[in-house]
Coordinates of C-alpha atoms (C1' of nucleotides) in Angstrom, one line a residue:
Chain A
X80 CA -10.0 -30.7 -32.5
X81 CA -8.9 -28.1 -34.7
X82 CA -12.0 -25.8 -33.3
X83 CA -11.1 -26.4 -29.6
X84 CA -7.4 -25.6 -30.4
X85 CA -8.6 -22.1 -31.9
X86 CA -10.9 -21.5 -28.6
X87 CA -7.7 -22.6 -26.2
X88 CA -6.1 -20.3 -28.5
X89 CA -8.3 -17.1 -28.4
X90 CA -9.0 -17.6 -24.4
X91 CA -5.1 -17.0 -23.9
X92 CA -5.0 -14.4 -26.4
X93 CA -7.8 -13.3 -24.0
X94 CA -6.1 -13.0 -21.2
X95 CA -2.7 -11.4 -22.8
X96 CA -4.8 -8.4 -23.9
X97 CA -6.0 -8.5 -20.6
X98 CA -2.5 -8.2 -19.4
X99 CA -1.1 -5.9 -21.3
X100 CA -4.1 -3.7 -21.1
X101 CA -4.1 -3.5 -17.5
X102 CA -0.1 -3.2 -17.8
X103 CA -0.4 -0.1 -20.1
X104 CA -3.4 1.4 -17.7
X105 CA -0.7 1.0 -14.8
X106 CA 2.3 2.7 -16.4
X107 CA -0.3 5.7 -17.2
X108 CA -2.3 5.8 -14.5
X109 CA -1.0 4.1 -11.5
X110 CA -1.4 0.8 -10.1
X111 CA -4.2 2.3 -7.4
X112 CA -6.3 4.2 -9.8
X113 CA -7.0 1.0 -12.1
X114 CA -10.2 -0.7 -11.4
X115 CA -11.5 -3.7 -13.1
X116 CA -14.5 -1.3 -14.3
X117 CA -11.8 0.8 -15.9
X118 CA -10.0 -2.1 -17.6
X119 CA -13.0 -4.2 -18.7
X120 CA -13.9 -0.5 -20.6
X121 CA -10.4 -0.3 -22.0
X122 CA -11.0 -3.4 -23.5
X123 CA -14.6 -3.1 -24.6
X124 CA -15.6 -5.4 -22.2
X125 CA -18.2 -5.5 -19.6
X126 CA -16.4 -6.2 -15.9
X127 CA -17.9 -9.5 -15.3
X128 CA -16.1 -10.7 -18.5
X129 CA -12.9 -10.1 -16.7
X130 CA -13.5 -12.9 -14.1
X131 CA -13.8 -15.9 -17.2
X132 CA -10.4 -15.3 -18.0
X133 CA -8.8 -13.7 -14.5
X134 CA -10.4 -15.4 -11.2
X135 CA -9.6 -12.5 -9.2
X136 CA -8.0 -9.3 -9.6
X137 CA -5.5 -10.9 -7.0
X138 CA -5.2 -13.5 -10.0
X139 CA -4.3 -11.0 -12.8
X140 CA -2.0 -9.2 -10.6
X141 CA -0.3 -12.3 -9.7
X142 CA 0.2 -12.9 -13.7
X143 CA 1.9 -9.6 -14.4
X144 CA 3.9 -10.4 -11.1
X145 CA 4.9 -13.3 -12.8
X146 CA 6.0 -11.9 -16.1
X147 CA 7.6 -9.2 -14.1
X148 CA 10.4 -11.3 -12.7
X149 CA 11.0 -13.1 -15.8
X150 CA 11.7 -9.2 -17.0
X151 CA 13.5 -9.0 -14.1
X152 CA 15.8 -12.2 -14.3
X153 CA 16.4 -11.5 -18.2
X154 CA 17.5 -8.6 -17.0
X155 CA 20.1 -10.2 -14.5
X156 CA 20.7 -12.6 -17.0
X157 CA 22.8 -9.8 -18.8
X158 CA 25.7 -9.9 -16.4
X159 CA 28.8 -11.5 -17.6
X160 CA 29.1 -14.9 -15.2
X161 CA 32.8 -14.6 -16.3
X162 CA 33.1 -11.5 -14.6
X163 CA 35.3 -10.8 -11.2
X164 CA 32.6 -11.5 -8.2
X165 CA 32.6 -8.0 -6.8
X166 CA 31.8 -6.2 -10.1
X167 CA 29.0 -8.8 -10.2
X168 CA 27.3 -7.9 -7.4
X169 CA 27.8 -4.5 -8.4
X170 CA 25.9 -5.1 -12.4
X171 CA 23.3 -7.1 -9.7
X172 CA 22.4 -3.9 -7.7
X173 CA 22.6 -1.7 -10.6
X174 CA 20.5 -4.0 -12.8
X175 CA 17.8 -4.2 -9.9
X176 CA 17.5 -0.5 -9.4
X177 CA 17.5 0.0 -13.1
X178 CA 14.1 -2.6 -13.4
X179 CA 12.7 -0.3 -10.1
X180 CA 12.9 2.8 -11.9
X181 CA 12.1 1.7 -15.1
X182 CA 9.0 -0.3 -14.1
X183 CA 7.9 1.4 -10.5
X184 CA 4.1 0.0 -11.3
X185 CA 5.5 -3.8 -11.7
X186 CA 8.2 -2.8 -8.9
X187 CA 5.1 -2.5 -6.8
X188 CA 3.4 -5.6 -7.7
X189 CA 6.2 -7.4 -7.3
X190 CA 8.0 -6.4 -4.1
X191 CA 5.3 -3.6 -2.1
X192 CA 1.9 -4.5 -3.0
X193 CA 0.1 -6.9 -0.6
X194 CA -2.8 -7.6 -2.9
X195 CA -1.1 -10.7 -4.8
X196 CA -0.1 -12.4 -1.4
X197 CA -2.9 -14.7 -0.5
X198 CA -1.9 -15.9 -4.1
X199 CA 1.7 -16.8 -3.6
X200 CA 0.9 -18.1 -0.1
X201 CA -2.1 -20.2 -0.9
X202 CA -0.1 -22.1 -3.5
X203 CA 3.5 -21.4 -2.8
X204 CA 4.0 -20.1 -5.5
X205 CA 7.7 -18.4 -5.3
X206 CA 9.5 -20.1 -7.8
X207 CA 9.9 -16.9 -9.8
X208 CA 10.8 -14.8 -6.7
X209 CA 13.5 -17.5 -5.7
X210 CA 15.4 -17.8 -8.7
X211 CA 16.4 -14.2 -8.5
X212 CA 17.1 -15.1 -5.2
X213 CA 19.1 -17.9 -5.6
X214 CA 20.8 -15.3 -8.6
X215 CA 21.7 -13.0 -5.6
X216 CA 22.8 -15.5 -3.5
X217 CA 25.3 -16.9 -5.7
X218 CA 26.9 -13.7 -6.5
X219 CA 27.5 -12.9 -2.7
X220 CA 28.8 -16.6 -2.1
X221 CA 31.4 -15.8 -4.8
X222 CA 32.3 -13.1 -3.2
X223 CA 32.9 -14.4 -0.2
X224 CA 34.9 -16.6 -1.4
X225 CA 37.1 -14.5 -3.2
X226 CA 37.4 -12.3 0.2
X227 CA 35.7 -9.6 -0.6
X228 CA 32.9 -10.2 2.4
X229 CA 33.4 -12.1 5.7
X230 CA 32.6 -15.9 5.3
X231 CA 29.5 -17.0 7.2
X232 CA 25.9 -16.1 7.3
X233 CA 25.8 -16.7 3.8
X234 CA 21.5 -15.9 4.0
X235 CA 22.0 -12.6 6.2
X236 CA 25.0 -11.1 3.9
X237 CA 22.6 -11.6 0.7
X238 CA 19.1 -10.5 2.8
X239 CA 21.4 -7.4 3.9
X240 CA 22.1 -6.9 0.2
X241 CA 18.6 -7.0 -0.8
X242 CA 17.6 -5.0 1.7
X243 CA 19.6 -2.4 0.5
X244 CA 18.5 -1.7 -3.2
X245 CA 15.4 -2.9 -2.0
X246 CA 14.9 0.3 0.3
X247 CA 16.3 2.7 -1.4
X248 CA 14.3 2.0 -4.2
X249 CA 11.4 1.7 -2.7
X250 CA 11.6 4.8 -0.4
X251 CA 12.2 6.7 -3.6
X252 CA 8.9 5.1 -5.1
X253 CA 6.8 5.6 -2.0
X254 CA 7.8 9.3 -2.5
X255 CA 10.2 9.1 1.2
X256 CA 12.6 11.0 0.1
X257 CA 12.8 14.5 2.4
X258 CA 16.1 15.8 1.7
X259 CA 15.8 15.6 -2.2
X260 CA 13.8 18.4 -4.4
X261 CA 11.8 16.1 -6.5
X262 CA 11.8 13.4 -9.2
X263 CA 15.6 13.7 -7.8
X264 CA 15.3 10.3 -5.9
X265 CA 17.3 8.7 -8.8
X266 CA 20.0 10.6 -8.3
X267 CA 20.8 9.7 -4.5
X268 CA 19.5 6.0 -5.1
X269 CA 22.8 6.6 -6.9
X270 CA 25.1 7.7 -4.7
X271 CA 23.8 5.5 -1.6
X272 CA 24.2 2.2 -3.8
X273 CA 27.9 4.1 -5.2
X274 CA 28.9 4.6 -1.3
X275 CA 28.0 1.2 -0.7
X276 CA 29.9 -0.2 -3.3
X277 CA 32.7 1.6 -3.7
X278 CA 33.4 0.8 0.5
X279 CA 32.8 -3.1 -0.5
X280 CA 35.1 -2.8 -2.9
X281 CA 38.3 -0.7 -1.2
X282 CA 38.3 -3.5 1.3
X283 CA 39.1 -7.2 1.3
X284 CA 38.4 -9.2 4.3
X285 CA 40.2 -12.6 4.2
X286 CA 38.4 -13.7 7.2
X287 CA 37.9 -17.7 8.4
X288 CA 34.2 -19.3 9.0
Chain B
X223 CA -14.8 32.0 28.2
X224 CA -14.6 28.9 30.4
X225 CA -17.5 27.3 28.2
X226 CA -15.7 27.9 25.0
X227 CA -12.4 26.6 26.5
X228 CA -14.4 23.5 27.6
X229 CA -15.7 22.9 24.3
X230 CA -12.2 23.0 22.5
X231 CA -10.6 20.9 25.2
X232 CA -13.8 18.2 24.4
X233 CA -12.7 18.6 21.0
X234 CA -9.3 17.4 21.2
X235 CA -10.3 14.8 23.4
X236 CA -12.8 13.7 20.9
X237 CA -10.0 13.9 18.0
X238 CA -7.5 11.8 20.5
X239 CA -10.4 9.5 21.6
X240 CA -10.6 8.8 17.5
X241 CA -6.9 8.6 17.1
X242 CA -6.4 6.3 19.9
X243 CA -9.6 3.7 18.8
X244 CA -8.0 4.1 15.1
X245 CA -4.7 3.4 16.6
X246 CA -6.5 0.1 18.5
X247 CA -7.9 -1.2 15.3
X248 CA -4.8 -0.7 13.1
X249 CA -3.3 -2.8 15.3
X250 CA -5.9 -5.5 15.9
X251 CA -7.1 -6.0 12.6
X252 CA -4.2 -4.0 9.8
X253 CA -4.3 -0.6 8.1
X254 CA -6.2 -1.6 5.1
X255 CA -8.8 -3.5 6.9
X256 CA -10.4 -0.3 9.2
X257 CA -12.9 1.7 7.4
X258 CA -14.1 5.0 8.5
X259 CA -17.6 3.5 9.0
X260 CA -15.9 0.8 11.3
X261 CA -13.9 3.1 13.0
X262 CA -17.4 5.3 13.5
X263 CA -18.9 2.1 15.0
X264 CA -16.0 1.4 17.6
X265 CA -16.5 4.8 18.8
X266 CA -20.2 4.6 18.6
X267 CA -21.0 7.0 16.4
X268 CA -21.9 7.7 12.7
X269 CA -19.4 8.3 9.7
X270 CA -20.4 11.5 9.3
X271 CA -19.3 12.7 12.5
X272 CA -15.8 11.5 11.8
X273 CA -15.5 14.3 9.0
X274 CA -16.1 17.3 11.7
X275 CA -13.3 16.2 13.8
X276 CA -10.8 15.1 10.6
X277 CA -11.2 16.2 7.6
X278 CA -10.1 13.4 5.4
X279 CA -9.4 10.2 5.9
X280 CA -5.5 11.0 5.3
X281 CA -5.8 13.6 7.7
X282 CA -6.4 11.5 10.6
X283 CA -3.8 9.0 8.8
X284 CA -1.5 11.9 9.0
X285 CA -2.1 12.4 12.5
X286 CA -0.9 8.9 13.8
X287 CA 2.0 9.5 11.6
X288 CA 3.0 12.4 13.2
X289 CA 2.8 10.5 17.0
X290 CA 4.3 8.1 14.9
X291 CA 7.4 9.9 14.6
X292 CA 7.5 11.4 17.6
X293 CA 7.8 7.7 18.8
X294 CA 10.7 6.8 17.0
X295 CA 12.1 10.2 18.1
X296 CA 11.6 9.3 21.6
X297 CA 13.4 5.7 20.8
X298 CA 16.3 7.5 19.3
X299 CA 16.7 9.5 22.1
X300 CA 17.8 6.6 24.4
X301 CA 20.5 6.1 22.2
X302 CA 23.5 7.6 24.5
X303 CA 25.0 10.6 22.5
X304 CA 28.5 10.3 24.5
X305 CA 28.6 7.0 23.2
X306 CA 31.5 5.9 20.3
X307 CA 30.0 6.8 16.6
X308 CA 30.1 3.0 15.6
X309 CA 28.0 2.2 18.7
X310 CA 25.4 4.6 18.2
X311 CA 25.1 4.1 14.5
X312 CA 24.4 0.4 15.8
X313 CA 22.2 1.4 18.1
X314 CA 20.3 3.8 15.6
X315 CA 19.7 0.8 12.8
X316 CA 18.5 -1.2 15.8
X317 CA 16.0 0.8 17.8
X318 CA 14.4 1.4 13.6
X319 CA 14.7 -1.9 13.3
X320 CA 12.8 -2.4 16.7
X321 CA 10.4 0.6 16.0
X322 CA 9.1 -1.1 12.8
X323 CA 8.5 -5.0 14.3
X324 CA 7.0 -3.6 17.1
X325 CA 4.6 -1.0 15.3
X326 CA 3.8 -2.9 11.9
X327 CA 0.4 -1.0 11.4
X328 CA 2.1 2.5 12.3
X329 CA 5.4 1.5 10.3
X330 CA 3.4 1.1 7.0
X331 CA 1.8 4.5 7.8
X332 CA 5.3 6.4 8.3
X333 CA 7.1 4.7 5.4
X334 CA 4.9 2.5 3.5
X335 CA 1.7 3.8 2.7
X336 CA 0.6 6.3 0.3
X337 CA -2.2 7.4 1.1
X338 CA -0.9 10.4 4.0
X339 CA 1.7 11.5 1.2
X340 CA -0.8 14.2 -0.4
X341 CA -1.2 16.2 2.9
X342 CA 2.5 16.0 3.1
X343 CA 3.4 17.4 0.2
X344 CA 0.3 20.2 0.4
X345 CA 1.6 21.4 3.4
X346 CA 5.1 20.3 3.0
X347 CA 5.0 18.3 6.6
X348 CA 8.5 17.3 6.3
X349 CA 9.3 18.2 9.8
X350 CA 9.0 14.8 12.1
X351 CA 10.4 12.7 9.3
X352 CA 13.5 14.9 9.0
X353 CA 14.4 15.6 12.3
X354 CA 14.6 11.8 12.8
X355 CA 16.7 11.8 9.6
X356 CA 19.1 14.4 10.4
X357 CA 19.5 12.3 13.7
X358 CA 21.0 9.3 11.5
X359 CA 23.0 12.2 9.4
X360 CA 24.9 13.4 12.4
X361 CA 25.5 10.3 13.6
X362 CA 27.1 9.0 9.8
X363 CA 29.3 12.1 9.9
X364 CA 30.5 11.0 13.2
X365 CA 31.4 7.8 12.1
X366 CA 33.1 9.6 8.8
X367 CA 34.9 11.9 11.1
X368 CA 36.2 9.1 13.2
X369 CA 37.7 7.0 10.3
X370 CA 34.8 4.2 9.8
X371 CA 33.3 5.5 6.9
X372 CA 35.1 7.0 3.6
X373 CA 34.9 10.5 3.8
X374 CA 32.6 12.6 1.6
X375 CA 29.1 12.0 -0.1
X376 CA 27.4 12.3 3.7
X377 CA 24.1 11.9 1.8
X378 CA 24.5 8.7 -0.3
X379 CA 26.0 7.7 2.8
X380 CA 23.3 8.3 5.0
X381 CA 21.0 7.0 2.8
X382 CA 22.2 4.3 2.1
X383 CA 22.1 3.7 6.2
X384 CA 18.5 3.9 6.1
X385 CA 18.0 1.6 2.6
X386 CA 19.4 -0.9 4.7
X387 CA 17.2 -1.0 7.6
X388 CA 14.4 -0.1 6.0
X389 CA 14.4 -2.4 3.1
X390 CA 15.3 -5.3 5.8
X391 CA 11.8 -3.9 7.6
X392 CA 9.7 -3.1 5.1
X393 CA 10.5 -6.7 3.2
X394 CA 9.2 -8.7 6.0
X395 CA 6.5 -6.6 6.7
X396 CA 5.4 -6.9 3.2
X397 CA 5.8 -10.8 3.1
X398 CA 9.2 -10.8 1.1
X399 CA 11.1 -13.5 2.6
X400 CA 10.9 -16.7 0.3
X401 CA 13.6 -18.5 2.6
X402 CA 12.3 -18.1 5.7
X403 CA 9.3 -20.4 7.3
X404 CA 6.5 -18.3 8.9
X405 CA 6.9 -15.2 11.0
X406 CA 10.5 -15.8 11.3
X407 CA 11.4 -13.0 9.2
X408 CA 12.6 -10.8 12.3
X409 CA 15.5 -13.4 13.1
X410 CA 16.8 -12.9 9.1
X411 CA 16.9 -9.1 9.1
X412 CA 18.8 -9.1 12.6
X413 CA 21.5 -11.5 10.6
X414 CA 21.7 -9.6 8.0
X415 CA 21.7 -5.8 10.2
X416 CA 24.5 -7.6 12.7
X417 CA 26.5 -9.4 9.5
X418 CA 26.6 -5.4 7.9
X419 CA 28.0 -4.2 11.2
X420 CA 30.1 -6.5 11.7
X421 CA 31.5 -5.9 8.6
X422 CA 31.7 -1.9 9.2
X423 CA 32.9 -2.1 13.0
X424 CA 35.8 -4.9 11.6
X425 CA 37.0 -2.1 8.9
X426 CA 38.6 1.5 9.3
X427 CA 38.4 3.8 6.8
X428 CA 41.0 6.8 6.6
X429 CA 40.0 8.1 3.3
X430 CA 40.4 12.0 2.9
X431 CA 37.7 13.8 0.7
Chain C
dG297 C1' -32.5 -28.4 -37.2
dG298 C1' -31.8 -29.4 -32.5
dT299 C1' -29.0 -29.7 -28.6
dC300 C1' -25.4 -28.2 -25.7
dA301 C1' -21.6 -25.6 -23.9
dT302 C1' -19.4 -21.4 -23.9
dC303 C1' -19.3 -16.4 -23.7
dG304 C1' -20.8 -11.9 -22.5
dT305 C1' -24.1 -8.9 -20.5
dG306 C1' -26.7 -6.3 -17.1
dA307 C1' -28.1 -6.0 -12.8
dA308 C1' -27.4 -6.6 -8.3
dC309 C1' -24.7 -7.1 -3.6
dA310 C1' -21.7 -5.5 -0.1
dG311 C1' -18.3 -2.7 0.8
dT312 C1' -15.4 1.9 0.4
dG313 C1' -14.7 7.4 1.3
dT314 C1' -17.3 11.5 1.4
dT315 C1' -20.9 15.2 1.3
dT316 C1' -25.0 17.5 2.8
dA317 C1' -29.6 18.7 4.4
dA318 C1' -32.1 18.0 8.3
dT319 C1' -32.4 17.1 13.2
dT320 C1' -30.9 17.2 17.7
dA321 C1' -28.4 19.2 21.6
dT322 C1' -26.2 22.9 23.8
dT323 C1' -25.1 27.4 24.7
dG324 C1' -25.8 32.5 25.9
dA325 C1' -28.8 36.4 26.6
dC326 C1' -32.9 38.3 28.2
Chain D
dG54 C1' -37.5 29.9 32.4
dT55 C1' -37.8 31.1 27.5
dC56 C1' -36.0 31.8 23.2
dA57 C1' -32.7 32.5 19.6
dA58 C1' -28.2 31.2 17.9
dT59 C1' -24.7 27.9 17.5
dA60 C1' -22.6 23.7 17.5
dA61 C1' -22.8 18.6 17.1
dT62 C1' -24.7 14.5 15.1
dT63 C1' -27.4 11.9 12.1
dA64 C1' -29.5 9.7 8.0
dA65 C1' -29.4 9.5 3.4
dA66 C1' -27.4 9.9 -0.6
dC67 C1' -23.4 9.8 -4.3
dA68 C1' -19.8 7.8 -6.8
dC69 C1' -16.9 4.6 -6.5
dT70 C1' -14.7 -0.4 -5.6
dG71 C1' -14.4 -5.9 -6.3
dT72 C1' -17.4 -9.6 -7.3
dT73 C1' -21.4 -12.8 -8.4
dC74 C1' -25.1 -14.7 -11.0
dA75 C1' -29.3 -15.5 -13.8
dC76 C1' -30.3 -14.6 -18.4
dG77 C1' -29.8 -14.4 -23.4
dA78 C1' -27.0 -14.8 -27.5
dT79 C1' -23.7 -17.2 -30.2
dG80 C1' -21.4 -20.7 -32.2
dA81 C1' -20.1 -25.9 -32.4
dC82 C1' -21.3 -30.7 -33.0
dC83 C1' -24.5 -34.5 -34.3

DNA sequence: GGTCATCGTGAACAGTGTTTAATTATTGAC
DNA sequence: GTCAATAATTAAACACTGTTCACGATGACC
């Protein structure tokens, strides 16, 4: 057995190089400019050895999609729970535009690309999308409850608040932004998210269902 | 000179005859799936020909943008200018919101897509997306001006506006909504656009500078 | 040593955007 | 009407893309 154990072994070793190659070739190069011709030579690899270990390309994309939100939820996972709701859902936002801008290539994977979707739709797979999610969620629940939003429409209040970090970040990455020189994004991805929050947070609403 | 006018009017009939049958296919069958060679075939001609009329692929991308935005112009122009600010600043997130779910293909193109943003910044072809954006400005210091926003940072602010819808459009668009079923993305963002105004319209802010 | 499965290769297929020489069609002048 | 000039269109190619598959090599097990 000891011989099959070292294969299992050296396939997943396999398929991390795999991953972190293409990962490294993304950061550099851009997601769009990475072919599997390009990755198999990074590797020293002919292309078709890429499909024994990666069914697709839709496949290997979906794995670093995959180990993006586990970056992403470790990341979330750094906000004090003990911590007043509000200034939760503040660290939330702030932590999500922080992963965007540090990692736009896995940004686009995980929330603009439409390559890995027959993937997640095929086998459902949105496990890892939902528990940051569910993350979310939770934080705007609490705040609700402490007054700081109206209560109700628990789903729409945390979509909205999504939608929000969500667009400016992605404006920003998809190089929307008019009004700003350039490479300045950051900067009023800022100030939009500060507005935002600092409005939440110089009101209280203490409103019934 | 009545031949050579002749010619140039067939020309830009040709170049709206390919910008209409693009426009057809976008919408029939998505962006990404409509190749030049495809496109050539609908209007019954060869590739090749394509490239006297438009010089790139992007170019004629470009080109739907631009109607594009004159679309969503147009749609902000019904919005009634004598109206309160809250209203219109309602009315401005909805008519984006119904722009985008009722041109998907075009949508992608304006804000999505990459592939036009080269000629953009070549040429600096800011124009149509800013006049539509200074449209949302003007209508944000409106709203500042009449107490229902904090005063100052009129660009975070308007930003911020446009995160919101945008993110809230370009997540469903993109397949982003774990929660919801099937197609029933559109009734999510509305909850979340109409729970954020809510939240604005039941608030006024009389914050100086 | 012989058998067998796995792994990697190289070549191919169908598709993409794009260019260019050659061909066709159309125009304007005589 | 004929002929030269000009414009429009084509066919073929180039360099890519993702992907598949028969073949050969390599190592493992008996």
């Amino acid at each position: 057995m000891t011989s099959a154990e070292r294969r299992q072994r050296e396939r997943t070793e396999m398929q991390a190089l795999i991953r972190e190659t293409a990962m490294r070739l993304f950061t550099s190069e851009g997601v769009e400019n990475v072919s599997m011709r390009r990755l198999a030579e990074a590797i020293e690899y002919t292309p078709g050895a890429l499909y024994s270990y990666y069914k697709d390309k839709a496949e290997l994309l979906y794995a670093l999609h995959v180990e993006g939100f586990a970056k992403l939820h470790a990341l979330q996972l750094t906000i004090d729970p003990k911590s007043p709701p509000l200034a939760r859902l503040r660290r939330c936002g702030e932590t999500y535009l922080q992963f965007a801008f540090e990692n736009p290539q896995l940004y686009e994977l995980m929330f603009i690309s439409r390559s890995i979707m027959p993937i997640i739709e095929e086998q459902c797979a949105w496990d890892q999308g939902l528990r940051t999610y569910d993350f979310l969620r939770t934080i705007v629940r609490d705040c609700m409850a402490a007054g700081h939003l109206p209560n109700g429409e628990l789903e729409g209040a945390t979509y909205a608040m999504w939608s929000l970090v969500h667009g400016a970040a992605s404006l920003v990455l998809r190089g929307r932004c008019p009004v700003i020189p350039e490479g300045q994004g950051h900067a009023l991805v800022r100030q939009a998210y500060e507005f935002f929050m600092r409005f939440l947070e110089s009101k209280t609403t203490v409103g019934p269902s």
